[in-house]
XYZ file of C-alpha atoms in Angstrom:
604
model
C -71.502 -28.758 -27.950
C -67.956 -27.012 -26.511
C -65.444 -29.639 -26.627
C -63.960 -30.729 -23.247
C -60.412 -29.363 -23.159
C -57.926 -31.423 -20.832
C -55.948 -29.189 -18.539
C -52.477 -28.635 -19.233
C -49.428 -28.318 -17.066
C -48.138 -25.111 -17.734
C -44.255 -26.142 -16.947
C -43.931 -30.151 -16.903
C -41.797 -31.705 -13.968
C -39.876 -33.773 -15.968
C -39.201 -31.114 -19.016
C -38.688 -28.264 -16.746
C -36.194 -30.461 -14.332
C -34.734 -31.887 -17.484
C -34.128 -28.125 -18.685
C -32.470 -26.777 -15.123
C -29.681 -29.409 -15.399
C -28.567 -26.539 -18.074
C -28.625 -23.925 -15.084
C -25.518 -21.904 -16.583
C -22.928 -23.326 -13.681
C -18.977 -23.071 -15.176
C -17.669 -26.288 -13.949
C -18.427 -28.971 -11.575
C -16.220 -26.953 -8.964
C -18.949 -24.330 -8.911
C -21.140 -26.405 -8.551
C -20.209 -27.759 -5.660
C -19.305 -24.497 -4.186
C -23.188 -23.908 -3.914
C -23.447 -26.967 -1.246
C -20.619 -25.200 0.403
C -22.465 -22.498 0.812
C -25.357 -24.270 2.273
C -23.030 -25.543 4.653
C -21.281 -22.419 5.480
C -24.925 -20.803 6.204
C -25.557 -23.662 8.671
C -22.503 -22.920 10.479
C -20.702 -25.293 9.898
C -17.053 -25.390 10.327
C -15.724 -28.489 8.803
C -16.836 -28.699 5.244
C -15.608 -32.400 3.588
C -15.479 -32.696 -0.197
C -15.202 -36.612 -1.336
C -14.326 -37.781 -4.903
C -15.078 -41.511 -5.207
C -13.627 -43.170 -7.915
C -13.736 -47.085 -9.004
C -12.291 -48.928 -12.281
C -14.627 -50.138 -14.745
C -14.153 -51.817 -18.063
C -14.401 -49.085 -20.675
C -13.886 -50.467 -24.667
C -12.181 -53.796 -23.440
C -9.382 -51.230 -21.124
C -9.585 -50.735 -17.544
C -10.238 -46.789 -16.723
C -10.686 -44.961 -13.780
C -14.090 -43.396 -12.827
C -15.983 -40.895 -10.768
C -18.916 -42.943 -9.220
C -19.938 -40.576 -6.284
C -19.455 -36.865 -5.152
C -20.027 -35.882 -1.516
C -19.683 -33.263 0.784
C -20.415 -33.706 4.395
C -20.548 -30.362 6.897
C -20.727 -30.355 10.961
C -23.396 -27.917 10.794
C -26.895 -27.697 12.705
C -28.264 -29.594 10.203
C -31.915 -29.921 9.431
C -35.503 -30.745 10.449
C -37.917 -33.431 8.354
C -39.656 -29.572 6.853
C -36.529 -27.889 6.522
C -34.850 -30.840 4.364
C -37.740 -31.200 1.898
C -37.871 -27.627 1.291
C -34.249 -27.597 0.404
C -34.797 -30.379 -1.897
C -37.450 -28.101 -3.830
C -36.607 -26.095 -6.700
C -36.652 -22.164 -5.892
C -37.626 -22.573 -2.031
C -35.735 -22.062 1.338
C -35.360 -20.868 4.860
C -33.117 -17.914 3.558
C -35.053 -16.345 0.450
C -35.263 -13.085 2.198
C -32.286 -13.208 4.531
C -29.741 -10.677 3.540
C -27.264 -11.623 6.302
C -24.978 -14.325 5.001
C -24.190 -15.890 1.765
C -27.417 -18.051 0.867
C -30.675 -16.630 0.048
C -31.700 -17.640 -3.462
C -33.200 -21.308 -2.703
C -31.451 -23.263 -5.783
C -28.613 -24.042 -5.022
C -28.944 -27.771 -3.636
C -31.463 -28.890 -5.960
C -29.663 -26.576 -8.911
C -26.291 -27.879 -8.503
C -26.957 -31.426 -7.724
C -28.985 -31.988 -11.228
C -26.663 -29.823 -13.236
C -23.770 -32.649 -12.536
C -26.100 -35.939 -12.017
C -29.036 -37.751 -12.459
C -29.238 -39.266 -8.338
C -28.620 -36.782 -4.896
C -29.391 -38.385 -1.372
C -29.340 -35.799 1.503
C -28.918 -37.050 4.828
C -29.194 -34.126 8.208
C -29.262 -34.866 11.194
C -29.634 -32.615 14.677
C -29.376 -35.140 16.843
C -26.759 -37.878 15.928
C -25.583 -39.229 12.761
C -27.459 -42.782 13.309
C -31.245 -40.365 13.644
C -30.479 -38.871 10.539
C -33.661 -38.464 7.664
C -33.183 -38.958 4.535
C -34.476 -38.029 1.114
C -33.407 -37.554 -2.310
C -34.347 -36.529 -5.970
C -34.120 -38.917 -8.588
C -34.243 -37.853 -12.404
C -35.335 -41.141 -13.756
C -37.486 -41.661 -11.344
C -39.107 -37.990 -12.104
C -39.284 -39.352 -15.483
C -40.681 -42.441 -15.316
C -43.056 -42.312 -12.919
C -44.554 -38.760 -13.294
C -42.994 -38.230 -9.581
C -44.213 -34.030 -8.369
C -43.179 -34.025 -5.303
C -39.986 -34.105 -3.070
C -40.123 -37.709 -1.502
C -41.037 -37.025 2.055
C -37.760 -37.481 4.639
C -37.607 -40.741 6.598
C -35.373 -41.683 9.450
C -32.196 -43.683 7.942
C -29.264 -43.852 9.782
C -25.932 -42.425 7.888
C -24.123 -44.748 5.935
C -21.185 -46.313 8.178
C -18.325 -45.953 5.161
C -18.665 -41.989 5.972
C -17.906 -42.512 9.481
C -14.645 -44.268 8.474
C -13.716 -41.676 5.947
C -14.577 -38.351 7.732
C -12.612 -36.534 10.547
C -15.719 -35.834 12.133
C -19.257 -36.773 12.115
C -21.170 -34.035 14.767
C -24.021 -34.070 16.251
C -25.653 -32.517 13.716
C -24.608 -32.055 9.936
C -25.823 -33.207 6.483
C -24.172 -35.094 4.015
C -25.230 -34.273 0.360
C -24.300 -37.661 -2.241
C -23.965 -37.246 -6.109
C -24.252 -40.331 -8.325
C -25.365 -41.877 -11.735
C -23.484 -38.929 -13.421
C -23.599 -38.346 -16.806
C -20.048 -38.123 -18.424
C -20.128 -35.573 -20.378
C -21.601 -32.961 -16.987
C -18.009 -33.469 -15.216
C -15.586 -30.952 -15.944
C -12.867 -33.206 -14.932
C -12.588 -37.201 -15.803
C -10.634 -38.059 -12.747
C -10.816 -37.574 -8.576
C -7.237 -35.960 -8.673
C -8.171 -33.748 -11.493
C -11.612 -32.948 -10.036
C -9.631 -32.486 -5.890
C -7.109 -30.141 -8.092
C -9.176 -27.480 -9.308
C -11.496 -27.632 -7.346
C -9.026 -26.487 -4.502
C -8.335 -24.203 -6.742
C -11.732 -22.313 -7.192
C -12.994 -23.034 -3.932
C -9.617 -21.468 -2.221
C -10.189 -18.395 -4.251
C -14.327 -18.439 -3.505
C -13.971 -19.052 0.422
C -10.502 -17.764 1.044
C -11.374 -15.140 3.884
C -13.324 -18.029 5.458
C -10.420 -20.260 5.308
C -7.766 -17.706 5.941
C -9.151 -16.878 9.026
C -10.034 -20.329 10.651
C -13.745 -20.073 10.090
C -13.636 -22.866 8.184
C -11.527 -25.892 6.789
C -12.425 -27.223 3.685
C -10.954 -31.041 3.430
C -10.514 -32.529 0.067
C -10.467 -35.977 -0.298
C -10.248 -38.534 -3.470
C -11.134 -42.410 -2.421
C -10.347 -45.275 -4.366
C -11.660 -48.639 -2.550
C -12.155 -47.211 0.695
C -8.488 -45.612 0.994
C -7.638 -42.424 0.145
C -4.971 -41.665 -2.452
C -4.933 -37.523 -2.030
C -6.333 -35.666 1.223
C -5.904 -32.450 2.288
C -7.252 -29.213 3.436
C -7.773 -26.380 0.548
C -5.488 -23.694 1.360
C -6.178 -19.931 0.179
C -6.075 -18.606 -3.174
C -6.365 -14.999 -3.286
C -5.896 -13.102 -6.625
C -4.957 -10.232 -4.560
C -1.784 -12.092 -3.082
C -1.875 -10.229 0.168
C -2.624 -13.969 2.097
C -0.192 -15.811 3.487
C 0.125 -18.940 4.017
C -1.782 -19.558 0.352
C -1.553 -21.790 -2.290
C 1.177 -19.424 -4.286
C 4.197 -21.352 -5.286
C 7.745 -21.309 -3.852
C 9.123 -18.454 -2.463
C 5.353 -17.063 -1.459
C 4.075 -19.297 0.040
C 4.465 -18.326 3.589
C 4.433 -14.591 2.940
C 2.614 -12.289 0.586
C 3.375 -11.544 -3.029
C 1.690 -8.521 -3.750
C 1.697 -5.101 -1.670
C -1.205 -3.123 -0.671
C -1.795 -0.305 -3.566
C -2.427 3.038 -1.697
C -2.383 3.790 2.169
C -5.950 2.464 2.632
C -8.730 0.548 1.201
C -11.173 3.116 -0.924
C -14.839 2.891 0.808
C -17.821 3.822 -1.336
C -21.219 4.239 0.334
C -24.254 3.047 -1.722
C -27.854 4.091 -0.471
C -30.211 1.533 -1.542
C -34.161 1.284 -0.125
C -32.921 3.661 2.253
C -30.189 2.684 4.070
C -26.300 3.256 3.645
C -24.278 0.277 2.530
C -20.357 0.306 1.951
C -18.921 -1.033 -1.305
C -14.897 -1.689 -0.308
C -12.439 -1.690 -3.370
C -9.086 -3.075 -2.416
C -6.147 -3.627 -4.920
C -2.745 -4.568 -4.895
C 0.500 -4.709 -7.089
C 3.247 -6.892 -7.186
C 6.632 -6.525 -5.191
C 10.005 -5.875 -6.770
C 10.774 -9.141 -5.210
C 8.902 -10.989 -8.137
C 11.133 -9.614 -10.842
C 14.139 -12.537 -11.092
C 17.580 -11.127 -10.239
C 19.411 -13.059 -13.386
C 16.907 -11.059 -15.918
C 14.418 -14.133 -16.122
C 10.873 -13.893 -17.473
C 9.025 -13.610 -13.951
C 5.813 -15.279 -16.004
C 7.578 -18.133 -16.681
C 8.010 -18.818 -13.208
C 5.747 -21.277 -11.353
C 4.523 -18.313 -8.939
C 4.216 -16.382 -11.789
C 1.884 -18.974 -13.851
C 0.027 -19.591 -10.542
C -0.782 -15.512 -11.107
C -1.895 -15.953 -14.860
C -4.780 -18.444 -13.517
C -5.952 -15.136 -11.595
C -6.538 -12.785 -14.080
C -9.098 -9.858 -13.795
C -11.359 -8.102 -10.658
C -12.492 -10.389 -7.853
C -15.993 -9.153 -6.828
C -16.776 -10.425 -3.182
C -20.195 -10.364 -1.783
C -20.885 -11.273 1.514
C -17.180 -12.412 2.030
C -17.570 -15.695 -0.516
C -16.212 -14.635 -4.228
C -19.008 -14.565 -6.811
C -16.151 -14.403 -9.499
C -12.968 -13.692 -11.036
C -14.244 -11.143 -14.110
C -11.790 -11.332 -16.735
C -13.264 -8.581 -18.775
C -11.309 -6.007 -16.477
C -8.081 -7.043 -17.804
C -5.815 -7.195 -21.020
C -5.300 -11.119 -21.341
C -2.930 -10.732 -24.233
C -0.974 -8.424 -22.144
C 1.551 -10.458 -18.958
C 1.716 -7.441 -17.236
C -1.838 -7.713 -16.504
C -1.110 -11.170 -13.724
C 0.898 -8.536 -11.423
C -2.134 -6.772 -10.039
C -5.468 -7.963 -7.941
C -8.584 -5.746 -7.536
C -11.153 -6.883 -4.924
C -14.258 -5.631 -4.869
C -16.426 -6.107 -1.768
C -20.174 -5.905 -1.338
C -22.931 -6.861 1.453
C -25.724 -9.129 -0.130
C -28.172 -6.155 0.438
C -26.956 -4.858 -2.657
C -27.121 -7.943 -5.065
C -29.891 -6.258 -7.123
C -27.453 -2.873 -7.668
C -24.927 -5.380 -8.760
C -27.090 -7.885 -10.797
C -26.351 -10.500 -8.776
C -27.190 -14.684 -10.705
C -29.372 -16.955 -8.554
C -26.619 -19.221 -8.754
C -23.907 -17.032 -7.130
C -21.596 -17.169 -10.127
C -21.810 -13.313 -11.442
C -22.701 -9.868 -11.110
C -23.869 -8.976 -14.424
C -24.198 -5.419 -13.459
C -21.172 -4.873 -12.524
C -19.611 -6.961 -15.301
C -21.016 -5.173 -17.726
C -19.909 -1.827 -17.061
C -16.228 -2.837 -17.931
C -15.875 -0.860 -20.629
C -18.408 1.751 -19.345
C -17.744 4.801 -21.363
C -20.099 8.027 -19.447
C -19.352 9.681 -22.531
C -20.813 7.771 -25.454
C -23.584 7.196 -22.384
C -24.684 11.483 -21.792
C -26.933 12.980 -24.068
C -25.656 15.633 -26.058
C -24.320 18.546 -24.309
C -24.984 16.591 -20.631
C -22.328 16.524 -18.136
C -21.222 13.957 -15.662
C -23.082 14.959 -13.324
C -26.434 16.118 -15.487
C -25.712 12.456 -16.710
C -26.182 10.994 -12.813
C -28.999 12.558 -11.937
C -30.894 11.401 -14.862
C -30.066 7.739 -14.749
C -30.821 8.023 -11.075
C -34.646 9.306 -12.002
C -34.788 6.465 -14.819
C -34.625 3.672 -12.066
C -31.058 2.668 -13.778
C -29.243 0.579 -11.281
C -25.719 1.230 -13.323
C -25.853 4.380 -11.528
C -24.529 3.374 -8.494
C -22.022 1.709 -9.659
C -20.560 4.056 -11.975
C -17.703 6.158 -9.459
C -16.372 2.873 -8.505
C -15.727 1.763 -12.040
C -14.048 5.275 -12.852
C -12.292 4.734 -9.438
C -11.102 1.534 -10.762
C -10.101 2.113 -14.109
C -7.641 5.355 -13.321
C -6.171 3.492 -10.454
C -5.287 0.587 -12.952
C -3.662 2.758 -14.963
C -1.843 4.296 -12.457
C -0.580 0.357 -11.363
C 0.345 -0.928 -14.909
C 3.178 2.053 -15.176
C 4.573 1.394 -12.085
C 4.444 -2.551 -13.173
C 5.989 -1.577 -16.414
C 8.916 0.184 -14.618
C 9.204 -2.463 -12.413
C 11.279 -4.731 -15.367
C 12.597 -2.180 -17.539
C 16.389 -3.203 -18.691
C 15.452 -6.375 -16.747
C 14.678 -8.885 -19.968
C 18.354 -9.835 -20.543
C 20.000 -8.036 -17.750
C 22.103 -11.477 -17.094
C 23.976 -11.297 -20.258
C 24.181 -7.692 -21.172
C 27.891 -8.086 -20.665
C 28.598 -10.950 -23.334
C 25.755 -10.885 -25.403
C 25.602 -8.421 -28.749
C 22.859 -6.261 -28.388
C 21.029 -3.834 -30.986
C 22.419 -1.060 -28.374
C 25.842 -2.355 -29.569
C 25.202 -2.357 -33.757
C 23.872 1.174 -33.252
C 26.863 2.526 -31.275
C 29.257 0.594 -34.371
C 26.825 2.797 -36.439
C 27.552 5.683 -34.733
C 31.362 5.497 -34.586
C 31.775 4.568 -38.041
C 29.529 7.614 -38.912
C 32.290 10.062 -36.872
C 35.279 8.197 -38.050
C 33.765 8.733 -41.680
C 33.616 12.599 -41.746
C 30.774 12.952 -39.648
C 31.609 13.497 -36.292
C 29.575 15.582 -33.614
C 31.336 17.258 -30.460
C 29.444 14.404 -28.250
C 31.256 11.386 -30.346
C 34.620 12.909 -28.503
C 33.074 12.598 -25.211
C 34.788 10.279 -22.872
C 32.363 7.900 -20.837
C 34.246 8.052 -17.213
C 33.383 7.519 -13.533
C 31.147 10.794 -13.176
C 29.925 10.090 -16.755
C 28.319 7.021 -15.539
C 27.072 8.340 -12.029
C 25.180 11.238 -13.843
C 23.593 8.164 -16.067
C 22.603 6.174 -13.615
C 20.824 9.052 -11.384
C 18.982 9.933 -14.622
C 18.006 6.321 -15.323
C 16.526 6.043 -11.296
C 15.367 9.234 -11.157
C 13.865 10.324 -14.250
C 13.382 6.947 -16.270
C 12.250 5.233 -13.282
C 14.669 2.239 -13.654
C 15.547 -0.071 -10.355
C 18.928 0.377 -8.949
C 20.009 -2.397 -9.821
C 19.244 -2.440 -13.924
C 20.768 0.976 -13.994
C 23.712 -0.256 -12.488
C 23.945 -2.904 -14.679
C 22.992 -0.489 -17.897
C 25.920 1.849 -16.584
C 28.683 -1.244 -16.803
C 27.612 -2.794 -20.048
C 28.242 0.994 -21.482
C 31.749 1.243 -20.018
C 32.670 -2.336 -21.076
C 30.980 -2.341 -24.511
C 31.769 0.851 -25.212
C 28.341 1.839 -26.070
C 27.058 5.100 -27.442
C 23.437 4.025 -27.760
C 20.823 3.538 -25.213
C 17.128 2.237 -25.870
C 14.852 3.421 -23.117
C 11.269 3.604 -22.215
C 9.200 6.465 -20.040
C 5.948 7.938 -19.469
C 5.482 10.878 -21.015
C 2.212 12.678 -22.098
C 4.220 14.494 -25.252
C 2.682 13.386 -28.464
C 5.818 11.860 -29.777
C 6.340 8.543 -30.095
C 9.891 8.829 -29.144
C 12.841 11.573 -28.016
C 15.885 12.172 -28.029
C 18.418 13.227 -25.104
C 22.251 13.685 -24.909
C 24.175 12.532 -21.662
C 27.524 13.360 -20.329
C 30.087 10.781 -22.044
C 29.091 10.763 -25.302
C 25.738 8.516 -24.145
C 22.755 9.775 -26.751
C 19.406 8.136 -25.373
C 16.620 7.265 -27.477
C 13.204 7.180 -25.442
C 10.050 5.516 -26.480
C 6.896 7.022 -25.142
C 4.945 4.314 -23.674
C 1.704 5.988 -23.004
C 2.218 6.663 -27.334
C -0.389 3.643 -28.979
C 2.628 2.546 -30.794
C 4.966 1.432 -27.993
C 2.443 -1.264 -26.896
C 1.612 -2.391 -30.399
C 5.211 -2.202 -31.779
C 7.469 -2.278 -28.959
C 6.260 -4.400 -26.636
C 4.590 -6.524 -28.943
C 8.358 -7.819 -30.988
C 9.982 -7.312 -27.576
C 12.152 -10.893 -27.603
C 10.682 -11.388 -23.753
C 7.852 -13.864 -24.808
C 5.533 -16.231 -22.201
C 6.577 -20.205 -22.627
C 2.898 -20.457 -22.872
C 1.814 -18.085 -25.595
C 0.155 -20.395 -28.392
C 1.353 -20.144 -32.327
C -1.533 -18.051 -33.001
C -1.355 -15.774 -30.152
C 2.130 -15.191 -31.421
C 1.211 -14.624 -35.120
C -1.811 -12.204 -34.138
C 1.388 -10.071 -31.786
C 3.529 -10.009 -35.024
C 0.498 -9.506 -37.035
C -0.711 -6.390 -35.465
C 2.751 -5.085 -35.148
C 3.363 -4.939 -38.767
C -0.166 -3.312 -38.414
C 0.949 -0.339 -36.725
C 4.212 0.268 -38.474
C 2.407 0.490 -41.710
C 0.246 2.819 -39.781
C 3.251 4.915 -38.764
C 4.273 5.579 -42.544
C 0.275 6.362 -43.030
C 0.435 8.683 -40.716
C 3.729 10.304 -42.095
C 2.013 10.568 -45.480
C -0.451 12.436 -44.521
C 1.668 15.173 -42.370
C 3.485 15.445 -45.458
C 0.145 15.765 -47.980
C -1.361 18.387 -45.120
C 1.688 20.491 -44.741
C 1.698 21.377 -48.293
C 3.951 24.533 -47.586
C 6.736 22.006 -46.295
C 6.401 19.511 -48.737
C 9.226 19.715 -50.280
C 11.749 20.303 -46.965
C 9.253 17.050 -45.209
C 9.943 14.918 -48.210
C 13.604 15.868 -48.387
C 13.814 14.918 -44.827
C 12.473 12.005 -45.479
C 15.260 11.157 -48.539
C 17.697 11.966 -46.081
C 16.164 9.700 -43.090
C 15.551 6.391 -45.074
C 19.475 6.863 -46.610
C 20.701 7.325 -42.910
C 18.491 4.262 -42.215
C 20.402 2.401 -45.251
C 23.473 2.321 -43.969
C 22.171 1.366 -40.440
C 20.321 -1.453 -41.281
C 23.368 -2.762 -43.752
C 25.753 -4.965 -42.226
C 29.142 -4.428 -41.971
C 31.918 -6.653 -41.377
C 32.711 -7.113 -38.041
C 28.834 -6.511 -36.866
């Protein structure tokens, strides 16, 4: 006799709604960002975000804490069929609609359950007090083997939302949040939670905001009154938006310029038709870098920039995310410029686009795209191309925009690097005793000694110093201003000895050049590996905010790559075995020069 098998539920409601709370969004911020785009899609213009917080008697103290989360939109709101079916997991009225930034179908049910255990929708198309109503309860779920959304039922909004919104419309929805679990908030408190979430939603729906298609008002209630309210203002990593939410003095005007004469338009033909992929990027303005020699990182505009690190990739006009992996975070030079990249949603499978809006993993993984360790042996670029193409691989399409990206970057961190050189103690290059100033002592006691060169008798006058500072603008790419400032401290320190940086694509990690006065510069390559790992790294100019183990992996590596340098030197002496002899005497004769540098004097 065959046994009677029971039939089995091949996903469980209550285990497989149990497991999507876990649905991979960052913070609570993002989370809510998908109900803004639900209400964007509707057309709404007035978007309301609500933090409502009560006391409650937490280990015999009195704390603050969130009880509800809401966010209430003027859109068109929806019929009895259209609410339940946005109330289902992985259904919609936008699935296969391209044209805006919904489509997926998980994003109310998604991001409800990933922050609480209770969400009420209310919509309404034909006043506030005909509104239907329905929800999805997890205990309930749980408990009572509930599999399927409860069907909508005319309920009349709640009057407290009348008193707390600026405008209830004739049609809208109001989504509610409650009986949250702790530990699922990213932030304890409504001011907190208002904070960043201004934050990440200005950055997200900045174009919206920036151009009046939509007001986002924050709001954190305690007892009915409202202790912060305001409207999110734009946060563009790009700094090209103004007015944003960039500190004092850019507020009201941009902080970045636009990097080349136009945006750069790549065209993308997918199922075949043409899309355009738009790459704009930016670069900070001299303006940034503090007159008295300041850090410019340590500035509140300049902190507001660290919090927007990396490539901004845009699709539809709402920002999936700021990817990090573009950019050196060890590196501060890194905060001064914004890439934006720009997509339609017809091309969300090219760029591996989440069904929660929150990455494109596509794109995000070709970061450190190499086409090099990717071609088959003896393939070229091209050759490469045309066979990923055949093999169906969507990082094809994307590949000329990531080249695009990465040689324009590199082109934007020199001109950032030039953009403070001589600036880190500019303020007190006059009173202060500089390294420039032991080496020049060096360098006259050397002559006085017996040693003296036909530049030590040189006499640093008026011409002398306009010949210095044209080669500092012109050919070391200094400001105006620093080499003005470089060309008095010589004249009233009497300095010999100049430390410089420049571009150069020599192989040396420094050179040497003689100027008119007696000036000899010493010029560190900074496209050489060293200058970045050495230079920069013990350069005295370091963030406020850099952590004690940030700062001990920066020394760390630095003594690193010195004990590199002297590998290196052994071996060109071990390889030139012809000039052994002369290469090691040099080097006798180097480290006794170095001696008598590095050993104090009196008087230094």
């Amino acid at each position: 006799m065959t046994q009677q098998i029971n039939s089995i539920e091949i996903l469980p409601t209550d285990l497989a709604v149990e497991a999507m709370r876990d649905s991979g969004y960052q913070n609570t911020a993002c989370a809510l960002a998908e109900l803004i785009d639900n209400s964007a899609q509707a057309n709404a213009t007035l978007i309301e975000v609500f933090c409502v917080e009560a006391k409650e008697q937490i280990q015999q103290r009195e704390r603050k804490r969130i009880k509800e989360i809401a966010v209430l939109d003027n859109g068109h709101g929806m019929d009895a069929a259209t609410l339940q079916m946005a109330l289902q997991f992985g259904n919609g009225t936008h699935l296969n609609d391209r044209s805006g930034i919904g489509r997926f179908g998980m994003g109310l049910p998604n991001a409800s359950i990933s922050q609480c255990r209770r969400v009420d929708v209310w919509s309404w198309q034909n006043g506030s007090k005909n509104a239907l109503h329905s929800y999805l309860d997890l205990e309930e779920i749980k408990a009572q083997g509930v599999r399927h959304v409860p069907q909508p039922k005319l309920q009349p909004l709640p009057d407290c939302w009348n008193l707390y919104s600026n405008e209830i419309g004739d049609s809208g929805t109001l989504v509610l949040w409650q009986k949250f679990d702790e530990h699922r908030l990213s932030w304890k408190s409504a001011k907190a939670t208002i904070e960043n979430t201004e934050a990440i939603v200005g950055r997200m729906y900045r174009k919206f905001i920036h151009t009046g298609k939509l007001e986002i008002r924050l709001l954190a209630l305690e007892n009915g009154t409202a202790t912060i309210e305001r409207s999110a203002r734009a946060n563009d990593p790009l700094y090209l938006i103004s007015p944003s939410s960039t500190p004092a003095p850019f507020a009201d005007k941009p902080m970045f310029q636009k990097w080349g004469e136009a945006d750069q338009v790549f065209e993308i033909e997918w199922n075949n038709k043409k899309y355009p992929v738009v790459v704009r990027m930016s670069w900070a303005k001299q303006e940034t870098v503090p007159e008295d020699g300041t850090n410019r990182g340590d500035k509140p505009y300049g902190k507001h920039a660290a919090k927007n690190l990396g490539v901004s990739i845009v699709r539809a006009g709402r920002e999936l995310t700021l990817d990090p992996s573009w950019a050196n975070s060890y590196d501060p030079t890194e905060r001064w410029w914004g890439v934006e990249v720009e997509f339609p949603a017809a091309l969300d499978e090219v760029f591996g686009v989440t069904n929660n809006k929150q990455s494109a993993t596509v794109f995000t993984h070709m970061a450190q795209f190499d086409w090099k360790s990717e071609a088959d042996p003896g393939e070229s670029y091209l050759e490469m191309k045309e066979r990923l193409l055949a093999e169906g691989d969507h990082h094809v399409y994307l590949i000329d925009i990531v080249l695009y990206i990465r040689d324009q970057l590199s082109q934007v961190r020199a001109r950032l690097a030039d953009q403070t050189k001589g600036t880190r103690s500019g303020q007190k290059r006059h009173e202060d005793v500089s390294v420039e100033d032991r080496a020049s002592t060096k360098f006259k006691q050397r002559a006085k000694d017996g040693h003296a060169t036909s530049e030590d008798n040189n006499v640093f006058d008026d011409k002398a110093s306009e010949e210095l500072k044209n080669d500092l603008i012109e050919d070391k790419n200094y400001s105006e201003q620093v080499a003005e400032e470089i060309a008095k401290a010589v004249a009233a320190r009497e300095r010999r000895v100049l430390f410089l940086e420049k571009d150069s694509e020599a192989y040396s990690f420094f050179h040497i050049e003689q100027r008119p006065g007696g000036i000899t510069e010493i010029i560190f390559n900074r496209k050489h590996p060293a200058f970045k790992s050495l230079i920069m790294a013990l350069d005295q100019d370091i963030p406020d905010d850099i952590t004690t183990k940030e700062l001990m992996a920066r020394i760390g590596n630095a003594a690193d790559t010195l004990k590199m340098l002297f590998a290196a030197w052994a071996r060109y002496e071990m390889e030139d075995l012809p000039n052994r002899q002369r290469i090691s005497d040099m080097r006798q004769d180097w480290g006794k020069m170095a001696r008598i540098f590095l050993t104090e004097t009196d008087g230094e």
